[in-house]
XYZ file of N, CA, C and O in Angstrom:
228
model
N 0.761 -1.309 0.249
C -0.328 0.089 -0.388
C 1.223 1.383 0.199
O 1.827 1.720 0.296
N 0.727 2.259 -0.534
C 1.406 3.680 -0.583
C 0.686 4.442 -0.674
O -0.102 4.633 -0.471
N 0.683 5.498 0.596
C 0.529 6.342 1.204
C 0.553 8.000 0.517
O 0.236 8.471 0.997
N 1.523 7.368 -0.743
C 1.089 9.017 -1.388
C 0.228 8.351 -2.737
O 0.387 8.475 -3.836
N -0.553 8.803 -2.779
C -1.987 9.080 -3.761
C -2.375 9.748 -5.139
O -2.000 9.124 -6.479
N -1.294 10.631 -4.814
C -0.345 10.692 -6.392
C -0.107 10.828 -7.483
O -0.247 10.264 -8.234
N 1.101 9.521 -6.214
C 1.860 8.526 -7.556
C 0.593 7.428 -7.747
O 1.222 7.030 -8.996
N -0.075 7.368 -6.912
C -1.059 6.178 -7.451
C -1.975 6.553 -8.732
O -2.558 6.254 -9.539
N -2.195 8.349 -8.595
C -2.897 8.575 -9.472
C -2.150 8.961 -10.765
O -2.651 8.380 -11.469
N -1.397 9.585 -11.011
C -0.208 9.205 -11.419
C 0.098 7.476 -12.185
O -0.137 8.427 -13.704
N -0.015 7.026 -11.578
C 0.792 5.392 -12.192
C -1.745 4.846 -13.364
O -0.769 4.733 -14.362
N -2.826 5.486 -13.418
C -4.264 5.384 -13.004
C -3.955 6.300 -14.366
O -4.007 5.566 -15.290
N -2.908 7.244 -14.371
C -3.296 8.556 -15.624
C -2.247 7.937 -16.357
O -2.427 7.776 -17.893
N -1.577 7.377 -16.024
C -0.040 7.527 -16.802
C -0.472 5.947 -17.736
O -0.168 5.464 -19.175
N -1.298 4.770 -17.667
C -1.536 3.725 -17.985
C -2.893 3.625 -18.984
O -3.619 2.308 -19.355
N -3.617 5.079 -18.874
C -4.519 5.611 -19.543
C -5.823 4.763 -18.786
O -7.577 4.590 -19.489
N -5.630 4.594 -17.514
C -7.086 4.529 -16.783
C -8.410 5.512 -17.396
O -7.497 6.468 -17.304
N -9.471 5.031 -15.714
C -10.673 6.251 -15.747
C -10.858 7.129 -14.436
O -10.647 6.218 -13.596
N -9.825 8.089 -15.003
C -9.908 8.604 -12.710
C -11.282 9.197 -12.293
O -11.797 9.651 -13.285
N -11.492 8.555 -11.762
C -13.186 9.018 -11.618
C -13.540 10.425 -10.186
O -13.922 11.334 -10.943
N -12.528 9.712 -9.891
C -11.985 11.458 -8.837
C -10.917 12.065 -8.317
O -10.302 10.988 -8.044
N -10.387 12.972 -8.729
C -8.953 13.502 -8.488
C -8.650 13.688 -7.400
O -9.373 13.090 -6.741
N -7.087 12.950 -7.192
C -6.660 13.974 -5.010
C -7.288 14.477 -4.509
O -7.569 15.644 -5.902
N -7.735 14.295 -4.300
C -8.480 15.276 -2.996
C -9.036 15.273 -1.608
O -8.955 14.274 -1.441
N -9.039 15.892 -0.695
C -9.215 16.265 0.593
C -10.318 15.697 1.374
O -11.690 16.209 0.384
N -10.553 15.254 2.002
C -12.274 14.756 2.302
C -12.250 14.295 4.051
O -11.415 13.357 5.007
N -13.370 13.843 5.212
C -13.697 13.634 5.236
C -14.355 11.828 5.678
O -15.679 12.456 4.902
N -14.261 11.717 6.769
C -14.696 10.107 6.563
C -15.647 11.223 7.615
O -16.029 11.209 7.915
N -16.827 9.385 7.565
C -18.728 9.334 8.514
C -17.442 9.791 10.239
O -18.196 10.527 11.197
N -16.825 9.218 10.241
C -16.052 9.483 11.889
C -15.337 10.769 11.962
O -15.272 11.075 13.246
N -15.217 11.563 11.159
C -14.970 12.885 11.263
C -12.649 12.818 10.733
O -12.577 14.105 11.236
N -12.501 12.178 10.642
C -11.288 12.163 10.333
C -10.522 12.065 8.647
O -11.226 11.906 8.394
N -9.924 12.811 8.587
C -9.274 13.864 7.548
C -8.253 12.206 6.507
O -7.505 11.989 7.143
N -8.767 12.767 5.354
C -7.964 12.259 4.692
C -7.462 12.201 3.289
O -8.642 13.323 3.063
N -7.551 11.352 2.537
C -6.696 12.487 0.924
C -6.962 11.062 -0.077
O -6.420 10.190 0.383
N -7.361 11.757 -0.777
C -7.691 10.870 -1.358
C -8.741 10.709 -3.117
O -8.219 11.405 -3.620
N -8.353 9.486 -3.821
C -9.012 9.186 -5.752
C -9.350 7.904 -5.785
O -9.403 6.904 -4.818
N -10.996 7.637 -7.233
C -11.370 7.034 -7.161
C -10.789 6.841 -8.652
O -11.241 7.493 -10.006
N -10.672 5.454 -8.489
C -10.620 5.240 -10.069
C -11.026 3.842 -10.602
O -11.821 3.027 -9.989
N -11.847 3.501 -12.125
C -12.317 2.382 -12.300
C -11.467 1.572 -13.267
O -10.415 1.745 -13.703
N -11.544 0.318 -13.013
C -10.048 -1.234 -13.332
C -11.582 -0.508 -15.267
O -12.057 -0.913 -15.499
N -10.217 -2.063 -15.748
C -10.441 -2.080 -17.410
C -12.290 -2.972 -17.015
O -13.167 -3.624 -17.862
N -12.221 -3.925 -15.358
C -13.184 -4.588 -15.983
C -14.406 -3.913 -14.538
O -15.494 -4.836 -14.585
N -14.162 -2.577 -14.583
C -15.480 -1.939 -14.518
C -15.388 -1.733 -12.986
O -16.190 -1.087 -11.466
N -14.293 -2.538 -12.046
C -14.343 -2.426 -10.996
C -13.394 -1.068 -10.378
O -13.648 -0.447 -10.536
N -14.616 -0.061 -8.844
C -14.144 1.034 -7.935
C -12.999 0.804 -6.952
O -13.053 0.017 -6.994
N -11.609 1.400 -7.929
C -11.029 1.312 -6.633
C -10.394 2.907 -6.186
O -10.873 3.859 -6.128
N -10.683 3.414 -4.621
C -10.682 4.723 -3.814
C -9.441 4.050 -3.404
O -9.017 2.938 -2.355
N -8.774 5.172 -3.513
C -6.982 5.014 -3.121
C -6.479 6.307 -1.427
O -7.333 7.095 -2.568
N -6.173 6.400 -0.773
C -6.409 7.008 -0.274
C -5.545 7.166 1.128
O -5.327 5.727 1.997
N -5.526 7.752 2.176
C -4.420 7.753 3.507
C -5.442 7.326 5.012
O -4.165 7.627 4.817
N -6.418 7.459 4.434
C -7.701 6.954 5.863
C -6.867 5.305 6.258
O -6.877 4.274 5.000
N -6.614 4.781 7.537
C -6.344 3.620 8.417
C -7.272 3.159 8.823
O -6.492 2.228 10.117
N -8.251 3.798 9.344
C -9.405 3.387 10.274
C -8.648 3.922 11.646
O -7.939 4.461 11.798
N -10.146 3.608 12.358
C -10.296 3.971 14.035
C -8.551 3.488 14.257
O -8.702 1.519 13.890
N -7.735 4.017 15.563
C -6.832 3.343 16.140
C -7.848 1.665 17.305
O -8.771 2.180 17.360
N -6.781 1.072 17.009
C -7.618 0.343 18.061
C -7.145 0.365 19.800
O -6.903 0.722 20.142
């Protein structure tokens, strides 16, 4: 897993992938901030990459 969402975004673009949401800051329901992007693969599956790691244990 890469913490560099921008690098993942560039790989998708360089591979000719479909970017649905460019990298941007957001907040999840818990209020935790994250930096994310979303893309669709050739089979139609959606992938969201981000810096959010979930709640601490």
